[in-house]
mmCIF file of C-alpha atoms in Angstrom:
data_model
loop_
_atom_site.group_PDB
_atom_site.id
_atom_site.type_symbol
_atom_site.label_atom_id
_atom_site.label_comp_id
_atom_site.label_asym_id
_atom_site.label_seq_id
_atom_site.Cartn_x
_atom_site.Cartn_y
_atom_site.Cartn_z
ATOM 1 C CA UNK A 1 19.305 -38.061 -7.572
ATOM 2 C CA UNK A 2 22.123 -39.747 -5.692
ATOM 3 C CA UNK A 3 22.084 -43.135 -3.979
ATOM 4 C CA UNK A 4 23.968 -45.404 -1.596
ATOM 5 C CA UNK A 5 24.079 -49.167 -2.215
ATOM 6 C CA UNK A 6 24.392 -51.491 0.785
ATOM 7 C CA UNK A 7 25.008 -55.231 0.238
ATOM 8 C CA UNK A 8 26.052 -54.100 -3.238
ATOM 9 C CA UNK A 9 27.390 -57.465 -4.446
ATOM 10 C CA UNK A 10 28.842 -57.252 -7.946
ATOM 11 C CA UNK A 11 26.707 -54.192 -8.685
ATOM 12 C CA UNK A 12 23.451 -55.229 -10.376
ATOM 13 C CA UNK A 13 21.254 -52.836 -8.410
ATOM 14 C CA UNK A 14 23.753 -49.995 -8.773
ATOM 15 C CA UNK A 15 24.084 -50.543 -12.517
ATOM 16 C CA UNK A 16 20.318 -50.368 -12.984
ATOM 17 C CA UNK A 17 20.049 -47.128 -11.041
ATOM 18 C CA UNK A 18 23.011 -45.684 -12.927
ATOM 19 C CA UNK A 19 21.365 -46.578 -16.243
ATOM 20 C CA UNK A 20 18.320 -44.590 -15.068
ATOM 21 C CA UNK A 21 20.519 -41.545 -14.464
ATOM 22 C CA UNK A 22 21.177 -41.846 -10.734
ATOM 23 C CA UNK A 23 24.651 -41.193 -9.314
ATOM 24 C CA UNK A 24 26.236 -43.570 -6.817
ATOM 25 C CA UNK A 25 28.118 -41.867 -4.004
ATOM 26 C CA UNK A 26 28.880 -44.865 -1.809
ATOM 27 C CA UNK A 27 28.610 -48.665 -1.841
ATOM 28 C CA UNK A 28 29.298 -51.361 0.729
ATOM 29 C CA UNK A 29 30.101 -55.013 -0.005
ATOM 30 C CA UNK A 30 31.636 -57.452 2.432
ATOM 31 C CA UNK A 31 32.901 -60.017 -0.097
ATOM 32 C CA UNK A 32 36.220 -58.961 -1.616
ATOM 33 C CA UNK A 33 35.712 -60.744 -4.962
ATOM 34 C CA UNK A 34 32.279 -59.215 -5.551
ATOM 35 C CA UNK A 35 33.707 -55.840 -4.534
ATOM 36 C CA UNK A 36 36.503 -56.336 -7.071
ATOM 37 C CA UNK A 37 33.903 -56.785 -9.825
ATOM 38 C CA UNK A 38 32.014 -53.710 -8.635
ATOM 39 C CA UNK A 39 35.204 -51.633 -8.672
ATOM 40 C CA UNK A 40 36.484 -52.921 -12.022
ATOM 41 C CA UNK A 41 33.326 -51.785 -13.790
ATOM 42 C CA UNK A 42 33.461 -48.280 -12.362
ATOM 43 C CA UNK A 43 36.939 -47.091 -13.255
ATOM 44 C CA UNK A 44 37.550 -43.552 -12.059
ATOM 45 C CA UNK A 45 34.705 -43.684 -9.555
ATOM 46 C CA UNK A 46 34.771 -44.159 -5.798
ATOM 47 C CA UNK A 47 35.503 -47.837 -4.971
ATOM 48 C CA UNK A 48 33.150 -49.783 -2.719
ATOM 49 C CA UNK A 49 33.781 -50.038 0.996
ATOM 50 C CA UNK A 50 34.782 -53.638 1.727
ATOM 51 C CA UNK A 51 33.384 -54.104 5.229
ATOM 52 C CA UNK A 52 30.586 -55.537 7.334
ATOM 53 C CA UNK A 53 27.746 -53.024 7.431
ATOM 54 C CA UNK A 54 27.373 -53.697 11.144
ATOM 55 C CA UNK A 55 30.731 -52.000 11.679
ATOM 56 C CA UNK A 56 29.859 -48.853 9.725
ATOM 57 C CA UNK A 57 28.138 -45.577 10.555
ATOM 58 C CA UNK A 58 26.562 -42.978 8.249
ATOM 59 C CA UNK A 59 29.793 -40.993 8.670
ATOM 60 C CA UNK A 60 31.776 -43.928 7.225
ATOM 61 C CA UNK A 61 29.510 -43.864 4.170
ATOM 62 C CA UNK A 62 30.420 -40.250 3.425
ATOM 63 C CA UNK A 63 26.852 -38.954 3.574
ATOM 64 C CA UNK A 64 27.229 -36.496 6.444
ATOM 65 C CA UNK A 65 25.682 -33.177 5.498
ATOM 66 C CA UNK A 66 23.950 -34.529 2.394
ATOM 67 C CA UNK A 67 20.205 -34.735 1.842
ATOM 68 C CA UNK A 68 17.575 -36.251 -0.463
ATOM 69 C CA UNK A 69 19.569 -39.440 -0.969
ATOM 70 C CA UNK A 70 18.184 -42.861 -1.840
ATOM 71 C CA UNK A 71 19.297 -46.018 -0.049
ATOM 72 C CA UNK A 72 19.195 -49.298 -1.988
ATOM 73 C CA UNK A 73 20.300 -52.845 -1.289
ATOM 74 C CA UNK A 74 19.375 -56.486 -0.786
ATOM 75 C CA UNK A 75 19.712 -57.257 2.939
ATOM 76 C CA UNK A 76 19.236 -60.942 3.847
ATOM 77 C CA UNK A 77 16.754 -61.863 6.558
ATOM 78 C CA UNK A 78 18.024 -65.129 8.011
ATOM 79 C CA UNK A 79 18.585 -63.537 11.415
ATOM 80 C CA UNK A 80 14.966 -62.528 11.821
ATOM 81 C CA UNK A 81 13.603 -65.877 10.716
ATOM 82 C CA UNK A 82 15.768 -67.843 13.142
ATOM 83 C CA UNK A 83 15.789 -65.502 16.142
ATOM 84 C CA UNK A 84 14.239 -66.860 19.300
ATOM 85 C CA UNK A 85 13.729 -64.006 21.734
ATOM 86 C CA UNK A 86 13.896 -61.440 18.988
ATOM 87 C CA UNK A 87 14.051 -57.788 19.878
ATOM 88 C CA UNK A 88 13.119 -55.791 16.750
ATOM 89 C CA UNK A 89 15.176 -52.862 18.020
ATOM 90 C CA UNK A 90 18.334 -54.975 18.190
ATOM 91 C CA UNK A 91 20.073 -54.718 14.787
ATOM 92 C CA UNK A 92 22.163 -57.812 15.506
ATOM 93 C CA UNK A 93 19.087 -59.940 14.876
ATOM 94 C CA UNK A 94 18.892 -59.058 11.207
ATOM 95 C CA UNK A 95 20.885 -57.407 8.489
ATOM 96 C CA UNK A 96 17.568 -55.963 7.333
ATOM 97 C CA UNK A 97 17.498 -54.059 10.622
ATOM 98 C CA UNK A 98 21.017 -52.869 9.828
ATOM 99 C CA UNK A 99 19.690 -51.579 6.514
ATOM 100 C CA UNK A 100 16.942 -49.680 8.347
ATOM 101 C CA UNK A 101 19.454 -48.365 10.878
ATOM 102 C CA UNK A 102 21.247 -46.613 8.032
ATOM 103 C CA UNK A 103 17.941 -45.602 6.393
ATOM 104 C CA UNK A 104 16.937 -43.856 9.620
ATOM 105 C CA UNK A 105 19.562 -41.183 8.925
ATOM 106 C CA UNK A 106 18.051 -37.857 7.831
ATOM 107 C CA UNK A 107 20.158 -37.872 4.646
ATOM 108 C CA UNK A 108 17.788 -40.390 3.074
ATOM 109 C CA UNK A 109 14.366 -39.539 1.673
ATOM 110 C CA UNK A 110 13.575 -42.986 0.269
ATOM 111 C CA UNK A 111 14.811 -46.565 0.098
ATOM 112 C CA UNK A 112 14.468 -49.730 -1.971
ATOM 113 C CA UNK A 113 15.264 -53.097 -0.373
ATOM 114 C CA UNK A 114 15.185 -56.329 -2.390
ATOM 115 C CA UNK A 115 14.536 -59.824 -1.093
ATOM 116 C CA UNK A 116 13.348 -63.271 -2.130
ATOM 117 C CA UNK A 117 9.636 -63.994 -2.431
ATOM 118 C CA UNK A 118 9.831 -66.376 0.517
ATOM 119 C CA UNK A 119 10.063 -63.437 2.895
ATOM 120 C CA UNK A 120 6.318 -62.920 2.465
ATOM 121 C CA UNK A 121 5.609 -66.123 4.401
ATOM 122 C CA UNK A 122 8.523 -66.047 6.840
ATOM 123 C CA UNK A 123 7.855 -65.742 10.544
ATOM 124 C CA UNK A 124 9.932 -65.451 13.683
ATOM 125 C CA UNK A 125 10.059 -68.153 16.340
ATOM 126 C CA UNK A 126 7.163 -66.325 18.005
ATOM 127 C CA UNK A 127 5.061 -66.537 14.871
ATOM 128 C CA UNK A 128 5.370 -62.877 13.911
ATOM 129 C CA UNK A 129 5.305 -62.213 10.131
ATOM 130 C CA UNK A 130 8.589 -60.674 9.059
ATOM 131 C CA UNK A 131 6.925 -58.279 6.659
ATOM 132 C CA UNK A 132 4.885 -56.725 9.490
ATOM 133 C CA UNK A 133 8.037 -56.253 11.560
ATOM 134 C CA UNK A 134 9.859 -54.628 8.645
ATOM 135 C CA UNK A 135 6.954 -52.298 7.834
ATOM 136 C CA UNK A 136 6.616 -51.341 11.492
ATOM 137 C CA UNK A 137 10.322 -50.615 11.910
ATOM 138 C CA UNK A 138 10.378 -48.605 8.689
ATOM 139 C CA UNK A 139 7.408 -46.580 9.928
ATOM 140 C CA UNK A 140 9.313 -45.736 13.111
ATOM 141 C CA UNK A 141 12.037 -44.336 10.846
ATOM 142 C CA UNK A 142 9.469 -42.082 9.175
ATOM 143 C CA UNK A 143 8.858 -44.098 6.020
ATOM 144 C CA UNK A 144 5.614 -44.966 4.312
ATOM 145 C CA UNK A 145 6.520 -48.363 2.868
ATOM 146 C CA UNK A 146 4.932 -50.434 0.143
ATOM 147 C CA UNK A 147 5.678 -53.985 -0.956
ATOM 148 C CA UNK A 148 6.119 -54.653 -4.666
ATOM 149 C CA UNK A 149 6.273 -58.203 -6.012
ATOM 150 C CA UNK A 150 7.887 -58.007 -9.446
ATOM 151 C CA UNK A 151 8.864 -60.589 -12.051
ATOM 152 C CA UNK A 152 12.006 -59.558 -13.918
ATOM 153 C CA UNK A 153 10.690 -61.110 -17.150
ATOM 154 C CA UNK A 154 8.076 -58.346 -17.339
ATOM 155 C CA UNK A 155 10.867 -55.766 -17.535
ATOM 156 C CA UNK A 156 12.833 -57.076 -20.534
ATOM 157 C CA UNK A 157 14.945 -59.540 -18.525
ATOM 158 C CA UNK A 158 15.144 -62.970 -20.271
ATOM 159 C CA UNK A 159 14.446 -64.776 -17.016
ATOM 160 C CA UNK A 160 11.450 -65.648 -14.866
ATOM 161 C CA UNK A 161 12.605 -64.223 -11.543
ATOM 162 C CA UNK A 162 10.123 -63.027 -8.924
ATOM 163 C CA UNK A 163 11.472 -60.831 -6.152
ATOM 164 C CA UNK A 164 10.026 -58.685 -3.378
ATOM 165 C CA UNK A 165 10.895 -55.003 -3.069
ATOM 166 C CA UNK A 166 10.227 -52.873 -0.014
ATOM 167 C CA UNK A 167 9.859 -49.286 -1.241
ATOM 168 C CA UNK A 168 9.896 -46.609 1.437
ATOM 169 C CA UNK A 169 9.347 -42.863 1.044
ATOM 170 C CA UNK A 170 9.227 -39.900 3.409
ATOM 171 C CA UNK A 171 7.216 -36.670 3.251
ATOM 172 C CA UNK A 172 4.098 -38.402 1.844
ATOM 173 C CA UNK A 173 5.727 -38.829 -1.552
ATOM 174 C CA UNK A 174 3.705 -41.154 -3.774
ATOM 175 C CA UNK A 175 5.667 -43.688 -5.827
ATOM 176 C CA UNK A 176 3.923 -45.992 -8.298
ATOM 177 C CA UNK A 177 5.137 -49.448 -9.181
ATOM 178 C CA UNK A 178 6.726 -49.722 -12.618
ATOM 179 C CA UNK A 179 4.571 -50.765 -15.541
ATOM 180 C CA UNK A 180 5.601 -53.965 -17.369
ATOM 181 C CA UNK A 181 7.183 -53.445 -20.784
ATOM 182 C CA UNK A 182 6.140 -55.059 -24.046
ATOM 183 C CA UNK A 183 9.514 -56.647 -24.830
ATOM 184 C CA UNK A 184 9.669 -60.219 -23.518
ATOM 185 C CA UNK A 185 12.851 -62.140 -24.315
ATOM 186 C CA UNK A 186 13.656 -65.856 -24.249
ATOM 187 C CA UNK A 187 16.868 -67.743 -23.498
ATOM 188 C CA UNK A 188 17.752 -67.992 -27.184
ATOM 189 C CA UNK A 189 16.921 -64.343 -27.751
ATOM 190 C CA UNK A 190 19.504 -63.554 -25.090
ATOM 191 C CA UNK A 191 22.428 -65.810 -26.020
ATOM 192 C CA UNK A 192 22.159 -67.046 -29.616
ATOM 193 C CA UNK A 193 24.717 -64.523 -30.902
ATOM 194 C CA UNK A 194 27.483 -65.571 -28.497
ATOM 195 C CA UNK A 195 30.424 -67.682 -29.729
ATOM 196 C CA UNK A 196 29.571 -71.390 -29.913
ATOM 197 C CA UNK A 197 31.778 -73.292 -27.481
ATOM 198 C CA UNK A 198 31.830 -76.834 -26.114
ATOM 199 C CA UNK A 199 32.493 -78.018 -22.556
ATOM 200 C CA UNK A 200 35.946 -76.978 -21.364
ATOM 201 C CA UNK A 201 36.519 -74.451 -24.133
ATOM 202 C CA UNK A 202 36.448 -70.676 -24.473
ATOM 203 C CA UNK A 203 38.934 -67.869 -23.823
ATOM 204 C CA UNK A 204 39.069 -64.740 -21.680
ATOM 205 C CA UNK A 205 38.034 -62.579 -24.636
ATOM 206 C CA UNK A 206 36.289 -63.525 -27.873
ATOM 207 C CA UNK A 207 35.058 -61.493 -30.807
ATOM 208 C CA UNK A 208 31.422 -61.588 -31.792
ATOM 209 C CA UNK A 209 30.919 -64.263 -34.479
ATOM 210 C CA UNK A 210 27.932 -62.566 -36.116
ATOM 211 C CA UNK A 211 25.703 -59.524 -36.078
ATOM 212 C CA UNK A 212 23.039 -59.171 -33.351
ATOM 213 C CA UNK A 213 19.715 -60.721 -34.347
ATOM 214 C CA UNK A 214 17.380 -58.717 -32.082
ATOM 215 C CA UNK A 215 17.140 -55.557 -30.010
ATOM 216 C CA UNK A 216 18.155 -57.282 -26.786
ATOM 217 C CA UNK A 217 21.431 -58.528 -28.284
ATOM 218 C CA UNK A 218 22.091 -55.111 -29.761
ATOM 219 C CA UNK A 219 21.532 -53.530 -26.343
ATOM 220 C CA UNK A 220 23.756 -56.121 -24.604
ATOM 221 C CA UNK A 221 26.620 -55.362 -27.000
ATOM 222 C CA UNK A 222 26.549 -51.589 -26.492
ATOM 223 C CA UNK A 223 30.019 -50.169 -25.741
ATOM 224 C CA UNK A 224 31.582 -53.636 -25.949
ATOM 225 C CA UNK A 225 34.072 -54.862 -28.551
ATOM 226 C CA UNK A 226 33.544 -58.528 -27.742
ATOM 227 C CA UNK A 227 32.710 -61.162 -25.157
ATOM 228 C CA UNK A 228 34.294 -61.657 -21.731
ATOM 229 C CA UNK A 229 33.657 -64.419 -19.134
ATOM 230 C CA UNK A 230 32.493 -66.867 -21.820
ATOM 231 C CA UNK A 231 34.435 -69.985 -20.770
ATOM 232 C CA UNK A 232 32.610 -73.287 -20.401
ATOM 233 C CA UNK A 233 33.120 -75.524 -17.387
ATOM 234 C CA UNK A 234 35.007 -78.790 -17.818
ATOM 235 C CA UNK A 235 32.801 -81.862 -17.436
ATOM 236 C CA UNK A 236 33.618 -85.526 -17.010
ATOM 237 C CA UNK A 237 32.750 -87.914 -19.811
ATOM 238 C CA UNK A 238 30.049 -89.442 -17.581
ATOM 239 C CA UNK A 239 28.447 -86.058 -17.001
ATOM 240 C CA UNK A 240 28.457 -85.175 -20.692
ATOM 241 C CA UNK A 241 26.769 -88.496 -21.475
ATOM 242 C CA UNK A 242 24.114 -87.647 -18.885
ATOM 243 C CA UNK A 243 23.585 -84.229 -20.469
ATOM 244 C CA UNK A 244 23.092 -85.884 -23.868
ATOM 245 C CA UNK A 245 20.276 -87.964 -22.381
ATOM 246 C CA UNK A 246 18.398 -84.938 -20.993
ATOM 247 C CA UNK A 247 15.824 -83.307 -23.247
ATOM 248 C CA UNK A 248 14.662 -79.691 -23.085
ATOM 249 C CA UNK A 249 12.370 -79.172 -20.105
ATOM 250 C CA UNK A 250 13.803 -82.134 -18.172
ATOM 251 C CA UNK A 251 16.460 -82.588 -15.495
ATOM 252 C CA UNK A 252 18.539 -85.351 -13.987
ATOM 253 C CA UNK A 253 15.386 -87.034 -12.670
ATOM 254 C CA UNK A 254 14.403 -87.967 -16.214
ATOM 255 C CA UNK A 255 17.457 -90.077 -17.072
ATOM 256 C CA UNK A 256 17.943 -93.809 -16.780
ATOM 257 C CA UNK A 257 19.886 -95.404 -13.932
ATOM 258 C CA UNK A 258 22.931 -95.536 -16.190
ATOM 259 C CA UNK A 259 23.132 -91.719 -16.243
ATOM 260 C CA UNK A 260 21.697 -90.952 -12.800
ATOM 261 C CA UNK A 261 23.439 -88.820 -10.213
ATOM 262 C CA UNK A 262 26.125 -90.528 -8.117
ATOM 263 C CA UNK A 263 27.125 -90.131 -4.510
ATOM 264 C CA UNK A 264 29.902 -87.656 -3.902
ATOM 265 C CA UNK A 265 33.151 -89.546 -3.456
ATOM 266 C CA UNK A 266 31.701 -92.876 -4.637
ATOM 267 C CA UNK A 267 30.746 -92.949 -8.325
ATOM 268 C CA UNK A 268 29.654 -96.591 -8.012
ATOM 269 C CA UNK A 269 26.613 -95.660 -5.881
ATOM 270 C CA UNK A 270 23.511 -93.779 -7.015
ATOM 271 C CA UNK A 271 22.854 -90.661 -4.970
ATOM 272 C CA UNK A 272 19.122 -91.102 -4.532
ATOM 273 C CA UNK A 273 18.734 -87.327 -4.192
ATOM 274 C CA UNK A 274 17.098 -85.708 -7.184
ATOM 275 C CA UNK A 275 16.481 -81.976 -7.358
ATOM 276 C CA UNK A 276 14.053 -80.750 -10.001
ATOM 277 C CA UNK A 277 16.373 -78.060 -11.362
ATOM 278 C CA UNK A 278 19.619 -80.006 -11.175
ATOM 279 C CA UNK A 279 21.010 -80.496 -14.703
ATOM 280 C CA UNK A 280 17.828 -78.977 -16.125
ATOM 281 C CA UNK A 281 18.002 -78.341 -19.877
ATOM 282 C CA UNK A 282 16.210 -75.070 -20.510
ATOM 283 C CA UNK A 283 13.780 -74.357 -23.326
ATOM 284 C CA UNK A 284 15.324 -71.995 -25.877
ATOM 285 C CA UNK A 285 12.028 -70.237 -26.633
ATOM 286 C CA UNK A 286 11.067 -69.510 -23.009
ATOM 287 C CA UNK A 287 12.559 -67.266 -20.337
ATOM 288 C CA UNK A 288 15.241 -68.898 -18.231
ATOM 289 C CA UNK A 289 14.195 -70.179 -14.807
ATOM 290 C CA UNK A 290 15.540 -68.170 -11.890
ATOM 291 C CA UNK A 291 19.320 -67.814 -11.942
ATOM 292 C CA UNK A 292 20.300 -68.432 -8.304
ATOM 293 C CA UNK A 293 23.699 -68.272 -6.615
ATOM 294 C CA UNK A 294 23.980 -72.061 -6.985
ATOM 295 C CA UNK A 295 23.136 -72.121 -10.683
ATOM 296 C CA UNK A 296 26.546 -73.367 -11.855
ATOM 297 C CA UNK A 297 25.211 -76.945 -11.900
ATOM 298 C CA UNK A 298 21.506 -76.167 -12.223
ATOM 299 C CA UNK A 299 21.018 -75.550 -15.917
ATOM 300 C CA UNK A 300 22.163 -77.065 -19.199
ATOM 301 C CA UNK A 301 22.503 -75.076 -22.400
ATOM 302 C CA UNK A 302 19.459 -75.666 -24.650
ATOM 303 C CA UNK A 303 21.585 -77.238 -27.405
ATOM 304 C CA UNK A 304 25.122 -77.814 -26.092
ATOM 305 C CA UNK A 305 25.960 -80.608 -23.635
ATOM 306 C CA UNK A 306 27.346 -78.319 -20.941
ATOM 307 C CA UNK A 307 26.317 -75.893 -18.217
ATOM 308 C CA UNK A 308 25.918 -72.194 -18.875
ATOM 309 C CA UNK A 309 28.959 -69.961 -18.969
ATOM 310 C CA UNK A 310 29.150 -66.933 -16.697
ATOM 311 C CA UNK A 311 28.499 -64.670 -19.698
ATOM 312 C CA UNK A 312 25.413 -66.593 -20.769
ATOM 313 C CA UNK A 313 24.027 -66.280 -17.248
ATOM 314 C CA UNK A 314 24.956 -62.597 -17.184
ATOM 315 C CA UNK A 315 22.992 -62.091 -20.419
ATOM 316 C CA UNK A 316 19.982 -63.738 -18.794
ATOM 317 C CA UNK A 317 20.399 -61.469 -15.771
ATOM 318 C CA UNK A 318 20.524 -58.435 -18.127
ATOM 319 C CA UNK A 319 24.143 -57.447 -17.537
ATOM 320 C CA UNK A 320 25.571 -55.847 -20.688
ATOM 321 C CA UNK A 321 28.653 -57.438 -22.231
ATOM 322 C CA UNK A 322 30.873 -54.544 -21.170
ATOM 323 C CA UNK A 323 30.336 -55.625 -17.548
ATOM 324 C CA UNK A 324 33.276 -57.892 -16.696
ATOM 325 C CA UNK A 325 33.202 -60.274 -13.721
ATOM 326 C CA UNK A 326 36.264 -60.789 -11.542
ATOM 327 C CA UNK A 327 37.394 -63.528 -9.156
ATOM 328 C CA UNK A 328 37.208 -67.283 -9.632
ATOM 329 C CA UNK A 329 34.756 -68.544 -12.229
ATOM 330 C CA UNK A 330 33.524 -71.284 -9.898
ATOM 331 C CA UNK A 331 34.498 -72.528 -6.474
ATOM 332 C CA UNK A 332 34.002 -75.476 -4.185
ATOM 333 C CA UNK A 333 31.689 -75.196 -1.183
ATOM 334 C CA UNK A 334 34.577 -74.948 1.275
ATOM 335 C CA UNK A 335 36.331 -72.136 -0.571
ATOM 336 C CA UNK A 336 35.874 -68.574 0.626
ATOM 337 C CA UNK A 337 34.631 -65.709 -1.475
ATOM 338 C CA UNK A 338 31.959 -65.422 -4.150
ATOM 339 C CA UNK A 339 32.705 -66.892 -7.568
ATOM 340 C CA UNK A 340 31.661 -65.181 -10.788
ATOM 341 C CA UNK A 341 28.681 -67.545 -10.981
ATOM 342 C CA UNK A 342 27.597 -66.715 -7.427
ATOM 343 C CA UNK A 343 28.021 -62.995 -7.990
ATOM 344 C CA UNK A 344 25.791 -63.165 -11.046
ATOM 345 C CA UNK A 345 23.169 -65.342 -9.365
ATOM 346 C CA UNK A 346 22.980 -63.088 -6.303
ATOM 347 C CA UNK A 347 22.568 -59.896 -8.310
ATOM 348 C CA UNK A 348 19.458 -57.840 -8.904
ATOM 349 C CA UNK A 349 18.896 -57.833 -12.690
ATOM 350 C CA UNK A 350 20.033 -54.379 -13.835
ATOM 351 C CA UNK A 351 17.077 -53.843 -16.188
ATOM 352 C CA UNK A 352 14.663 -54.591 -13.345
ATOM 353 C CA UNK A 353 16.554 -52.180 -11.070
ATOM 354 C CA UNK A 354 16.420 -49.567 -13.831
ATOM 355 C CA UNK A 355 12.633 -49.877 -14.075
ATOM 356 C CA UNK A 356 12.311 -49.408 -10.312
ATOM 357 C CA UNK A 357 14.674 -46.414 -10.334
ATOM 358 C CA UNK A 358 12.622 -44.739 -13.056
ATOM 359 C CA UNK A 359 9.563 -44.867 -10.768
ATOM 360 C CA UNK A 360 11.284 -42.210 -8.643
ATOM 361 C CA UNK A 361 11.951 -39.818 -11.519
#
């Protein structure tokens, strides 16, 4: 079966479907750095379309005359949640409606749309549940749509990550949600074989220092001669001292005033703002908490006094080591484009996407 990936990001959803045997014929991603990652990992294949989906038609996607395609993607829903006088037929109100606009084309027989769990409780300014609007609009397009709430950890991803999937099918086709697998991996299961590096160290490419110690590591290393994107962020001496004071299962809120978070631009003043997952040192023997787009300062390595590298996060998102991330490693809030960390945090875990894809086989 062939598929089209909208809001493709760096390619997590596409990779999962490809691992299940599906063939990608078109992908759309607006961010140039994420699109660069997508392209770099699919040498010899059609590059993604770097554009705003609102400016594209089914003809632009190259699907004219095709049939029995699947549409996948992770459209955000901010427009629907904030709209005042929302017209559900107006695609400008939501990128999810743009997703359904493309899904309405006769080329597609099914779709999978991913979103955060919060969408289940989101409402418009008029108090209308977003899920009811989405299901209604999908029905108008001829789809029978189900909602699956899945935790990636149940599908061999070393991370506790709950996401919502809207699964739509035409022609009364019955699709069953994937069954959880027996393999459940922890943080240390995922990253213990990677080169040991301290804050500010690491190189673009490193050889494996040892043999894999479990099936997950063996899988992650397949078709890879070594490790890419494993460079640790530089930290100030003050920040490293704070990290040393944080025990596994605790964050910045657990430290003394001496090591507490400071105001931006004035290190002499305590911030007063404490977020539960900021500078949180993960447990090695448990799945990682959810890797979000902002994770670059969220988590501390279970044993090292530093944040995760992009590769460590990629392992916990179930990207194999052969998947190389492009663009800046990190970026400041005012800089444009998605960094490697943001690309990884935004992605659908490939092994979770693979499990969903296999439900259609």
